[in-house]
mmCIF file of C-alpha atoms in Angstrom:
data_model
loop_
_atom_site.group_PDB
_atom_site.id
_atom_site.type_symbol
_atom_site.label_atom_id
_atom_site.label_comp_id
_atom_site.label_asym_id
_atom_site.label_seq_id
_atom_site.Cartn_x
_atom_site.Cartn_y
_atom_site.Cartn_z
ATOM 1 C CA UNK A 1 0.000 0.000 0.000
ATOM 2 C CA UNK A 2 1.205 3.575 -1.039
ATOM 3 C CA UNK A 3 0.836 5.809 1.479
ATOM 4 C CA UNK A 4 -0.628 9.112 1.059
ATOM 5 C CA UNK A 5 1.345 12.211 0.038
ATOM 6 C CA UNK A 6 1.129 14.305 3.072
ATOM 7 C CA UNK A 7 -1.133 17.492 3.215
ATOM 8 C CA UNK A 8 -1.775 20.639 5.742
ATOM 9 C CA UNK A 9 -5.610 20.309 6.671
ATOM 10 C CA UNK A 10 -6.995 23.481 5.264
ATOM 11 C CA UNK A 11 -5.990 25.965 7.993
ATOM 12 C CA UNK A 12 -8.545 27.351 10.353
ATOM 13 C CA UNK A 13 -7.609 30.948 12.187
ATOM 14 C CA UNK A 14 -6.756 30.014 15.301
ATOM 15 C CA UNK A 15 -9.115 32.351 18.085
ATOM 16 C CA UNK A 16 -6.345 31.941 20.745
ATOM 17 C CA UNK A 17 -3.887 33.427 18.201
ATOM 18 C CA UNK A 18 -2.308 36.933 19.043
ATOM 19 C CA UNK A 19 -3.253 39.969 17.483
ATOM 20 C CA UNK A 20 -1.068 39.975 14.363
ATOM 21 C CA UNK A 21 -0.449 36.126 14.082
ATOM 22 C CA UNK A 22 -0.151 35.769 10.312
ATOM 23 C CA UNK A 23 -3.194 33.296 9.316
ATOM 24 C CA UNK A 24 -3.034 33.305 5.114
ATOM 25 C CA UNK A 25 -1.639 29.661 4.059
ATOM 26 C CA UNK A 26 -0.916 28.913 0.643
ATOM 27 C CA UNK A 27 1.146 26.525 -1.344
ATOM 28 C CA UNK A 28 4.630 27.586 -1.886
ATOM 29 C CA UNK A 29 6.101 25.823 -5.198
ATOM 30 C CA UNK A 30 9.265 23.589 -3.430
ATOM 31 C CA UNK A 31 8.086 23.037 -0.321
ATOM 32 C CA UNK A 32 5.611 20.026 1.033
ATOM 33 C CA UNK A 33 4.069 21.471 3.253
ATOM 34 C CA UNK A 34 2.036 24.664 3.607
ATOM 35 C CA UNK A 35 3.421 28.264 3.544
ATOM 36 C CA UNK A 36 2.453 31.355 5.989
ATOM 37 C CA UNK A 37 2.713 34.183 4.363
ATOM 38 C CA UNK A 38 3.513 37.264 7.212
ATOM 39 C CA UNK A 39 1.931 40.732 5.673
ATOM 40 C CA UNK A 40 3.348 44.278 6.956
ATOM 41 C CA UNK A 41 2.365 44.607 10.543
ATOM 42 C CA UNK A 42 2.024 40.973 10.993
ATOM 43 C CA UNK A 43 4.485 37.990 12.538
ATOM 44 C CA UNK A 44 4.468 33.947 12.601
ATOM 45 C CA UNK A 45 6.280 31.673 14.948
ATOM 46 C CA UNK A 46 6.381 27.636 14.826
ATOM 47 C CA UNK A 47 8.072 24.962 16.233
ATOM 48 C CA UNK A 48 7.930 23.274 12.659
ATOM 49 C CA UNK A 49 9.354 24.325 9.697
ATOM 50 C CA UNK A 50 6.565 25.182 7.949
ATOM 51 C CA UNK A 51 8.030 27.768 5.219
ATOM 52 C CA UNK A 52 7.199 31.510 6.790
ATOM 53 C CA UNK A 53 7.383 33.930 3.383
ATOM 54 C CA UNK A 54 7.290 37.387 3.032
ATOM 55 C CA UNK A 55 8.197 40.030 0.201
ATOM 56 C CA UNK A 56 10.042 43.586 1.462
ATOM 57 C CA UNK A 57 10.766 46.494 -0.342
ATOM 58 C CA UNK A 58 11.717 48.958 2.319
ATOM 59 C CA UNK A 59 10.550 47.018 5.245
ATOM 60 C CA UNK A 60 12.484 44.715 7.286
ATOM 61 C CA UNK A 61 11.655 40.985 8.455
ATOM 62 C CA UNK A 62 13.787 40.323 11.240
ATOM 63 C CA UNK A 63 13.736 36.271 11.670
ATOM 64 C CA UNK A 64 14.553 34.975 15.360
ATOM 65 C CA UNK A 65 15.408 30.942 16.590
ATOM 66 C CA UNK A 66 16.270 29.971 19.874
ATOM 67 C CA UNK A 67 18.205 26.775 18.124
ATOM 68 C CA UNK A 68 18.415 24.916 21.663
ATOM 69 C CA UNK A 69 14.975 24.324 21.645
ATOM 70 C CA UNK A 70 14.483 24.490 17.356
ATOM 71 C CA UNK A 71 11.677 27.340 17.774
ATOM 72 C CA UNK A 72 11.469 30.397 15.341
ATOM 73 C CA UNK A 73 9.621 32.894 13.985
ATOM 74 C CA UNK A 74 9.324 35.832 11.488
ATOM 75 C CA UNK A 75 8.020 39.200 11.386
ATOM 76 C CA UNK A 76 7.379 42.396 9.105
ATOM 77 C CA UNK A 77 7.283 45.810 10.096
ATOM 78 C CA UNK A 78 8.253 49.547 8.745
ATOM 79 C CA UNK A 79 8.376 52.773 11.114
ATOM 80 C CA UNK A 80 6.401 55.267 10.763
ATOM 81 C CA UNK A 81 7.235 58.594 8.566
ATOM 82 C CA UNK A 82 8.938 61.660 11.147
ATOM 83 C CA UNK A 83 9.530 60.755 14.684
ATOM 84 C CA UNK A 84 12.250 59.924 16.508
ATOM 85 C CA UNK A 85 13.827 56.432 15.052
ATOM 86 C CA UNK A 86 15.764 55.678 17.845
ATOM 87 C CA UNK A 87 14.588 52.875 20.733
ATOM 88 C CA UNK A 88 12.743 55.178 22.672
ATOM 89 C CA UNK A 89 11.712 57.641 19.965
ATOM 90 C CA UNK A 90 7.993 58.178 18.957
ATOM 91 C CA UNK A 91 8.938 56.216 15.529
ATOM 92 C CA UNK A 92 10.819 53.600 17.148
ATOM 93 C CA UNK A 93 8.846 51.963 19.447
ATOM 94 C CA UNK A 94 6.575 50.577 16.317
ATOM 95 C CA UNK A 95 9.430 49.032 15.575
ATOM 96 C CA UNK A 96 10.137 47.874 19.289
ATOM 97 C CA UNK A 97 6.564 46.662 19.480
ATOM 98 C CA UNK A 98 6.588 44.534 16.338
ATOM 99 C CA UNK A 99 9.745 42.818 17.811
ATOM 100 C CA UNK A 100 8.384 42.150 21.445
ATOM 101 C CA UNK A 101 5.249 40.477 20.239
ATOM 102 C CA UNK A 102 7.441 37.807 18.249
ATOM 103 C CA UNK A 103 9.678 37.438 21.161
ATOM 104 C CA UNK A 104 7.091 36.865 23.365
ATOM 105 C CA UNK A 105 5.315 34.019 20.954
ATOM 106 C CA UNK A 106 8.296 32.761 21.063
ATOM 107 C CA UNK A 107 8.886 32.376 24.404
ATOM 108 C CA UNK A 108 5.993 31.059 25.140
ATOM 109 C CA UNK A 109 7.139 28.410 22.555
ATOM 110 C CA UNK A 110 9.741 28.037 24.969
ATOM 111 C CA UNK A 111 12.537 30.113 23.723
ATOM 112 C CA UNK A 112 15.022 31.902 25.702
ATOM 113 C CA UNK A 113 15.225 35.742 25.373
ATOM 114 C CA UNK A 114 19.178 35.118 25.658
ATOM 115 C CA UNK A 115 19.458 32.241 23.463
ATOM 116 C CA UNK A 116 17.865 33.920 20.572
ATOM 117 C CA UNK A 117 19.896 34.743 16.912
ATOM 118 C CA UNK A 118 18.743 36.894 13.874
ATOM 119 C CA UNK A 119 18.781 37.053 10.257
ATOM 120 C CA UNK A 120 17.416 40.034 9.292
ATOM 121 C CA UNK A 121 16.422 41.447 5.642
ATOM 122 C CA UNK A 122 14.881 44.247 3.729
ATOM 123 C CA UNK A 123 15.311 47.552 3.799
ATOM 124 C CA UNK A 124 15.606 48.559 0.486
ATOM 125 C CA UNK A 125 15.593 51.856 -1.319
ATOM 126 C CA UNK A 126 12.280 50.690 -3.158
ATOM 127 C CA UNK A 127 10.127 53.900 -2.436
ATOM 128 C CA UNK A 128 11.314 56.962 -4.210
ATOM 129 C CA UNK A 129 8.633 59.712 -3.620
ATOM 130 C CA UNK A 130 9.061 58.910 0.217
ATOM 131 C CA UNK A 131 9.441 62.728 2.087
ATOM 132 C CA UNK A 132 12.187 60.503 4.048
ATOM 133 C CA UNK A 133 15.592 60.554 2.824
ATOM 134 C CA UNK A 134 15.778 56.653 2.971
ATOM 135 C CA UNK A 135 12.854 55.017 4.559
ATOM 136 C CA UNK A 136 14.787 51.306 4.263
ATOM 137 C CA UNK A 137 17.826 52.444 5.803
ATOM 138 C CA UNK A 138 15.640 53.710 8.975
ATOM 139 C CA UNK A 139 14.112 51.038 9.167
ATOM 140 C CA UNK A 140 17.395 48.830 8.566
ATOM 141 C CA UNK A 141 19.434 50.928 11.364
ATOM 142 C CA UNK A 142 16.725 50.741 13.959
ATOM 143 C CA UNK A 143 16.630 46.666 13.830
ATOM 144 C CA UNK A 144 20.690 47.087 14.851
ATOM 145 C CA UNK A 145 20.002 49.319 17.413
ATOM 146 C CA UNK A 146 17.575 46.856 18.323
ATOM 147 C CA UNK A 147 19.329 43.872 18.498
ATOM 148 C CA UNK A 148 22.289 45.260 19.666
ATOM 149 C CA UNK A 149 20.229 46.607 22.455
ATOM 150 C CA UNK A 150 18.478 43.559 23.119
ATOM 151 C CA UNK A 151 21.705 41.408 22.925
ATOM 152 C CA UNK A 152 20.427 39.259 20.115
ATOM 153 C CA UNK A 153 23.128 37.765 17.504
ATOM 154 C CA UNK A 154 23.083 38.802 14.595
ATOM 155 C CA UNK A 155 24.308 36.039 12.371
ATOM 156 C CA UNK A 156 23.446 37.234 8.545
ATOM 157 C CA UNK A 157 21.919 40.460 7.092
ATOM 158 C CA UNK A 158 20.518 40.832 3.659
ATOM 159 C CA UNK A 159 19.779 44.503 3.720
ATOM 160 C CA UNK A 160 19.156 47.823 1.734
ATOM 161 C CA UNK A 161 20.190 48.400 -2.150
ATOM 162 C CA UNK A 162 17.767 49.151 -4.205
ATOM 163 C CA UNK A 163 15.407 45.770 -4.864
ATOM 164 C CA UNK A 164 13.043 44.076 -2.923
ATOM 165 C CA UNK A 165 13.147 40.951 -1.841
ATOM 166 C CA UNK A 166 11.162 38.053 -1.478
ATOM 167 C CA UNK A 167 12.078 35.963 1.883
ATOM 168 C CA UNK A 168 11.669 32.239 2.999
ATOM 169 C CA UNK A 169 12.728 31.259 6.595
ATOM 170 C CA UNK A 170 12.737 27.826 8.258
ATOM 171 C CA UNK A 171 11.979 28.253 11.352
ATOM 172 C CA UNK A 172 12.682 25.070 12.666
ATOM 173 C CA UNK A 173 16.177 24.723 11.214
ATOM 174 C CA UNK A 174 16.693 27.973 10.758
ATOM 175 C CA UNK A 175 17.213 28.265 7.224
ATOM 176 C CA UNK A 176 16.562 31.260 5.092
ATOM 177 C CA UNK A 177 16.005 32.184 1.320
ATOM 178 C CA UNK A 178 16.343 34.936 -0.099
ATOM 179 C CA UNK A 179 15.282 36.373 -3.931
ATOM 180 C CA UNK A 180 15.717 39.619 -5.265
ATOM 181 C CA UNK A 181 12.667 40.905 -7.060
ATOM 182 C CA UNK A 182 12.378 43.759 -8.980
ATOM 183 C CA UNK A 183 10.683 46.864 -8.604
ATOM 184 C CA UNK A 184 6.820 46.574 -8.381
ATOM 185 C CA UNK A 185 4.399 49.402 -8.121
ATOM 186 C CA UNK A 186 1.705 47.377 -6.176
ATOM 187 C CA UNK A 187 4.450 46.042 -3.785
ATOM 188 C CA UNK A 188 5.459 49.885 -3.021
ATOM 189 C CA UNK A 189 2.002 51.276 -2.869
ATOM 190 C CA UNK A 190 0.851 48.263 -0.155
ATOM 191 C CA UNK A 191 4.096 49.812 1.936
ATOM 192 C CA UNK A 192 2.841 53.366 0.893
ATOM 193 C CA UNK A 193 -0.558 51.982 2.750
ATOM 194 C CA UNK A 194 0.611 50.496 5.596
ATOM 195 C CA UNK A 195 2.666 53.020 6.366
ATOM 196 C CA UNK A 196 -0.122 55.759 6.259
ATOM 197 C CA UNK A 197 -1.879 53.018 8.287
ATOM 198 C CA UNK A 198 0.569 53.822 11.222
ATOM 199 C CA UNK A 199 0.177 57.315 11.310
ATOM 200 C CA UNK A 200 -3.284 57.467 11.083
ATOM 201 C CA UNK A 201 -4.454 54.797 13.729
ATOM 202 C CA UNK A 202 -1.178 55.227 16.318
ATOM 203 C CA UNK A 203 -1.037 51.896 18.134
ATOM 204 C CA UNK A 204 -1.624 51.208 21.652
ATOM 205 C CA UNK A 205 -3.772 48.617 23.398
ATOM 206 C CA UNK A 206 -6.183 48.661 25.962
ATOM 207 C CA UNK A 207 -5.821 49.782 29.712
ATOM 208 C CA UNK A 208 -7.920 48.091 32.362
ATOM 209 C CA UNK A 209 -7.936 49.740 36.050
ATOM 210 C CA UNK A 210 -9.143 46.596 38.466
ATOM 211 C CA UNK B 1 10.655 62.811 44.032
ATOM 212 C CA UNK B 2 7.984 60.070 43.636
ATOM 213 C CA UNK B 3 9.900 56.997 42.826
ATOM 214 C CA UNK B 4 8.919 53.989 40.102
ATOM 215 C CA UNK B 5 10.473 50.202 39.838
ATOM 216 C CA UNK B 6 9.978 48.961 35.857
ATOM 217 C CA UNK B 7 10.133 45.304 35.634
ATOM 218 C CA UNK B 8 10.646 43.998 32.428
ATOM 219 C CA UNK B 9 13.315 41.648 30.598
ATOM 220 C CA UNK B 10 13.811 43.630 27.401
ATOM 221 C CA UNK B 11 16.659 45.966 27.671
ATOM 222 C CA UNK B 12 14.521 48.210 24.854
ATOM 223 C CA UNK B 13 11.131 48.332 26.609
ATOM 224 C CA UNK B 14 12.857 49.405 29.851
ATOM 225 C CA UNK B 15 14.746 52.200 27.966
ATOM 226 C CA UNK B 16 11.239 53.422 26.617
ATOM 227 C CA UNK B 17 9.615 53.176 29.969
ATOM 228 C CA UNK B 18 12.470 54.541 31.591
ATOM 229 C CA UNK B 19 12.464 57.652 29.371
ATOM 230 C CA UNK B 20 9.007 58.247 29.469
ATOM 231 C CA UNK B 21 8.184 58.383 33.180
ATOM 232 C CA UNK B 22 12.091 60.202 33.760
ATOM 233 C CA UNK B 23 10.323 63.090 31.003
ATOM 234 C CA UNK B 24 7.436 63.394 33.675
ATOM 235 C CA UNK B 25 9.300 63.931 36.534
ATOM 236 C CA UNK B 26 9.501 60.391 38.337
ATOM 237 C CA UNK B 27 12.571 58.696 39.703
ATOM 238 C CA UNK B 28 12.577 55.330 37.832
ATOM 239 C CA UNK B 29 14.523 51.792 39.357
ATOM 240 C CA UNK B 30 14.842 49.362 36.586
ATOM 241 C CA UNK B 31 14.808 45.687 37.181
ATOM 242 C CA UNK B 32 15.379 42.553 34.519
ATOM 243 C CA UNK B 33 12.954 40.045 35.694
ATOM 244 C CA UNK B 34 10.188 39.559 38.356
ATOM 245 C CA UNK B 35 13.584 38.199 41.058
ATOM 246 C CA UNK B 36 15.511 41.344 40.277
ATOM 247 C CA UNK B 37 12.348 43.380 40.582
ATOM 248 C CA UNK B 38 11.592 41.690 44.000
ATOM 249 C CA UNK B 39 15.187 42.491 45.063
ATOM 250 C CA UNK B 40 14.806 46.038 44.010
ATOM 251 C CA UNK B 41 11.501 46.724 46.038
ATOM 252 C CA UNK B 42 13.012 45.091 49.122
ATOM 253 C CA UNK B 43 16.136 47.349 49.000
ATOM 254 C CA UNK B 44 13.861 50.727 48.676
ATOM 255 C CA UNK B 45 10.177 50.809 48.669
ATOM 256 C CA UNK B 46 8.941 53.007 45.868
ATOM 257 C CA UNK B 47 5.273 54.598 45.306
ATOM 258 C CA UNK B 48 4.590 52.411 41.861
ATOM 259 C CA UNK B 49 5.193 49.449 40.201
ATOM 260 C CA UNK B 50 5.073 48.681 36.507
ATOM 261 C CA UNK B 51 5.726 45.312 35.629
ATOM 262 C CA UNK B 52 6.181 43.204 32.550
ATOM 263 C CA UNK B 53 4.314 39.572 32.789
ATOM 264 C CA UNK B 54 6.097 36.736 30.496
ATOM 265 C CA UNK B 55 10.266 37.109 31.971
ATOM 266 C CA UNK B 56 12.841 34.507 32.633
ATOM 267 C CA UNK B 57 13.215 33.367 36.545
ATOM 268 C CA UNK B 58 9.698 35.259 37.818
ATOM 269 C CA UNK B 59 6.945 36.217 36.073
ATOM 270 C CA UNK B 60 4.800 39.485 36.873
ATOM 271 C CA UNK B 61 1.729 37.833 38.280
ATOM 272 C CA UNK B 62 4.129 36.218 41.130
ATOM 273 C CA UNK B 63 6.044 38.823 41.311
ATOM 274 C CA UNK B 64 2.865 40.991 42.459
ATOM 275 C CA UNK B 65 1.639 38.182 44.719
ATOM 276 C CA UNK B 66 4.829 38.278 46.424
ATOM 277 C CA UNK B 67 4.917 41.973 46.865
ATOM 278 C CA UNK B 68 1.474 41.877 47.941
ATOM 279 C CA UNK B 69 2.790 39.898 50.974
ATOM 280 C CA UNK B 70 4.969 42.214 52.187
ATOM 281 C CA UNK B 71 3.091 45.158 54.468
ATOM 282 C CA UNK B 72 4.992 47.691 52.538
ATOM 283 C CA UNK B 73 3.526 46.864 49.208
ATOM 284 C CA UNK B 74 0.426 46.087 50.659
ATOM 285 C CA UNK B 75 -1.196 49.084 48.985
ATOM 286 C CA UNK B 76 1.368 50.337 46.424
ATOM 287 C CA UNK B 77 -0.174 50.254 42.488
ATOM 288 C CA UNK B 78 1.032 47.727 41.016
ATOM 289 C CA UNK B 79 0.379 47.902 36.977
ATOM 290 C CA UNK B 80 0.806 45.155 34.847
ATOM 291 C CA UNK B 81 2.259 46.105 31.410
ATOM 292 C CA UNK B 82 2.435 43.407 28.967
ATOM 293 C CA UNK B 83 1.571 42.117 25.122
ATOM 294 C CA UNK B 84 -0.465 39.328 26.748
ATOM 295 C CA UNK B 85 -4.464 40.720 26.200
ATOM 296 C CA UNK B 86 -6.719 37.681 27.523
ATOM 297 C CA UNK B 87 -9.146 37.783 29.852
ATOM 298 C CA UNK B 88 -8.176 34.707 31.572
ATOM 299 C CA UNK B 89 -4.455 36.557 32.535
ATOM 300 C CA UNK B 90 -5.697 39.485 33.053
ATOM 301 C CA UNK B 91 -8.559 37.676 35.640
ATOM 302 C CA UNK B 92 -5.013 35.798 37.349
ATOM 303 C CA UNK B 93 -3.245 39.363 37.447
ATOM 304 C CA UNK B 94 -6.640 40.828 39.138
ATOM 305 C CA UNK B 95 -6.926 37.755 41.276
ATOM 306 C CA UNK B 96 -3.089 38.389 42.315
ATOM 307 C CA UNK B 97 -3.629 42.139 43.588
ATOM 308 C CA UNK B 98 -2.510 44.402 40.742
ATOM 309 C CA UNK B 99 -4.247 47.685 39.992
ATOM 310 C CA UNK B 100 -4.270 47.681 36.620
ATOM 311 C CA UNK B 101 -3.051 45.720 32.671
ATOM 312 C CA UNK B 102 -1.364 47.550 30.247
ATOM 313 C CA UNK B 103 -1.283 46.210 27.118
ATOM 314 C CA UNK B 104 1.768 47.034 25.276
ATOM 315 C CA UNK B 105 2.373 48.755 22.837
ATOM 316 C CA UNK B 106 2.149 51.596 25.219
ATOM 317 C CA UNK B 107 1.513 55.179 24.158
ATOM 318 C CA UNK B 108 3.555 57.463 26.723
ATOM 319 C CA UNK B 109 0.754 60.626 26.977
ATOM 320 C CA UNK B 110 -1.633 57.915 28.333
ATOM 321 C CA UNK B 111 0.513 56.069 30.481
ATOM 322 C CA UNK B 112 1.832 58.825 32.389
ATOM 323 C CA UNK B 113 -1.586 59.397 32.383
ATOM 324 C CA UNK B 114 -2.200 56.122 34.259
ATOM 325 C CA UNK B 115 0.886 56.965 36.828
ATOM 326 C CA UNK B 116 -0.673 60.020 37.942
ATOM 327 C CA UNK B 117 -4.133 58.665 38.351
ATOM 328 C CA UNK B 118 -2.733 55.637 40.538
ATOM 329 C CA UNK B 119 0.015 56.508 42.179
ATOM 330 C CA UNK B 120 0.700 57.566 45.747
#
């Protein structure tokens, strides 16, 4: 008896899941099993290594494993235009934000905060008309300051030039892929988007007084 | 000077915390996890604490049950500031004795807001 090639069950959103826990699955030509794709804003951690993709043109997508216990994740963020880009600037603390909730998925995947490496990638000069110098440069700088903050090794960078770049991470094994796309309207637009996004709807959650 | 202790295990957060309540005029005692942060509030007893909830060693809902038994922290706000938003954790950090959950990201107008309100 053959046995059955194997298939994800269709994927149902998990309720539990995190605000931001990236929920699209597709097939990814290459792989077996199921792709996540993360969008801007969102992030994805597993203990398996289901293929976590995303495509950056100025953004960044800063992958994390803690390789003692084979958990990893990936996520996808840009600042904000103006502000402060530094840690504790009004800019920066998107970025901060976007890094703590992966962290913290991870961790409670049972990572260790101190264990944890990087490979990070974006950043690109992708969006010309931006009233920012370099909008992938920001964003590339604060993930240093970030991780150099934070302790975290860095262990490979793909970052800034001019193209985006579509990214594949194992998180499991901790492999990553990288392709260099080029230029796409739509791709710079959705950044354009998300960006305006930030601005518009600043993000902070809720307070509760007991 | 009214004096706060900020718990949490990222080096980053802390700086922004840090930063925010030093711009409004607090004194601010940083700790790296809920053992540090119980250290810290033995060694000088300050008017607030704001304290992460997921860190290596202690976590923020024993760290405020543990500060609760001490007669000096018997009344001092304790505010939970986290990334965790569910109702069952925020029932256990109720249920523990803090005053109030934070969910990060925090925006710094509204939680020096919060300080003022609660502290004492």
């Amino acid at each position: 008896m053959t046995s059955l090639p194997v298939v994800d069950a269709p994927f149902k959103k998990d309720p539990s899941a995190p605000f931001g826990f990236a929920s699209f699955r597709y097939t990814e030509r290459g792989f077996d099993t199921q792709a996540v794709k993360v969008l801007p804003g969102e992030f994805y951690a597993d203990s398996k290594d289901t293929p976590i993709v995303t495509i950056l043109g100025s953004c960044v997508a800063v992958c994390l494993r803690d390789a003692a216990v084979q958990v990893g994740g990936m996520n996808h963020f840009l600042l904000p235009d103006g502000g402060e880009s530094g840690i504790a600037g009004t800019a920066g603390r998107y970025g901060v934000n976007a890094m703590e909730m992966l962290i913290n998925e991870l961790v409670k995947r049972g990572a260790q905060r101190s264990r944890l490496e990087a490979k990070i990638f974006g950043g690109g000069h992708v969006m010309k008309n931006f009233t920012s110098l370099n909008v992938g440069q920001r964003n590339a700088e604060f993930t240093k300051e970030f991780l150099n903050t934070e302790g975290i090794r860095l262990l490979s960078e793909d970052l800034l030039d001019v193209h985006p770049r579509k990214v594949c991470f194992l998180p499991k094994s901790g492999r990553a892929f990288v392709k260099k796309l080029a230029v796409d309207e739509s791709l710079v637009m959705q950044e354009k988007q998300y960006q305006s996004r930030l601005v518009e709807k600043p993000v902070a959650g809720d307070i509760e007084l007991f | 000077m009214l004096s706060i202790l900020a718990v949490d295990d990222s080096p980053s957060i802390r700086q922004m915390v840090a930063f925010t309540l030093k711009s409004a005029g607090y004194s601010v005692i940083e700790a790296s996890d809920g053992a540090d942060g119980l250290a810290k509030a033995k060694e000088k007893t300050v008017n607030l604490v704001l304290t992460d909830q997921n860190m290596p060693l202690m976590d923020g809902i024993t760290l405020v049950k543990n500060l609760r038994g001490m007669p000096s922290y018997a009344t001092t706000p304790i505010l939970i500031l986290t990334t965790e938003s569910s109702d069952d954790m925020k029932a256990k950090g109720r249920a523990a004795g803090a005053t109030g959950w934070l969910v990060k990201p925090f925006d710094p107008v509204r939680l020096v807001e919060i300080v003022k309100k609660v502290i004492r």
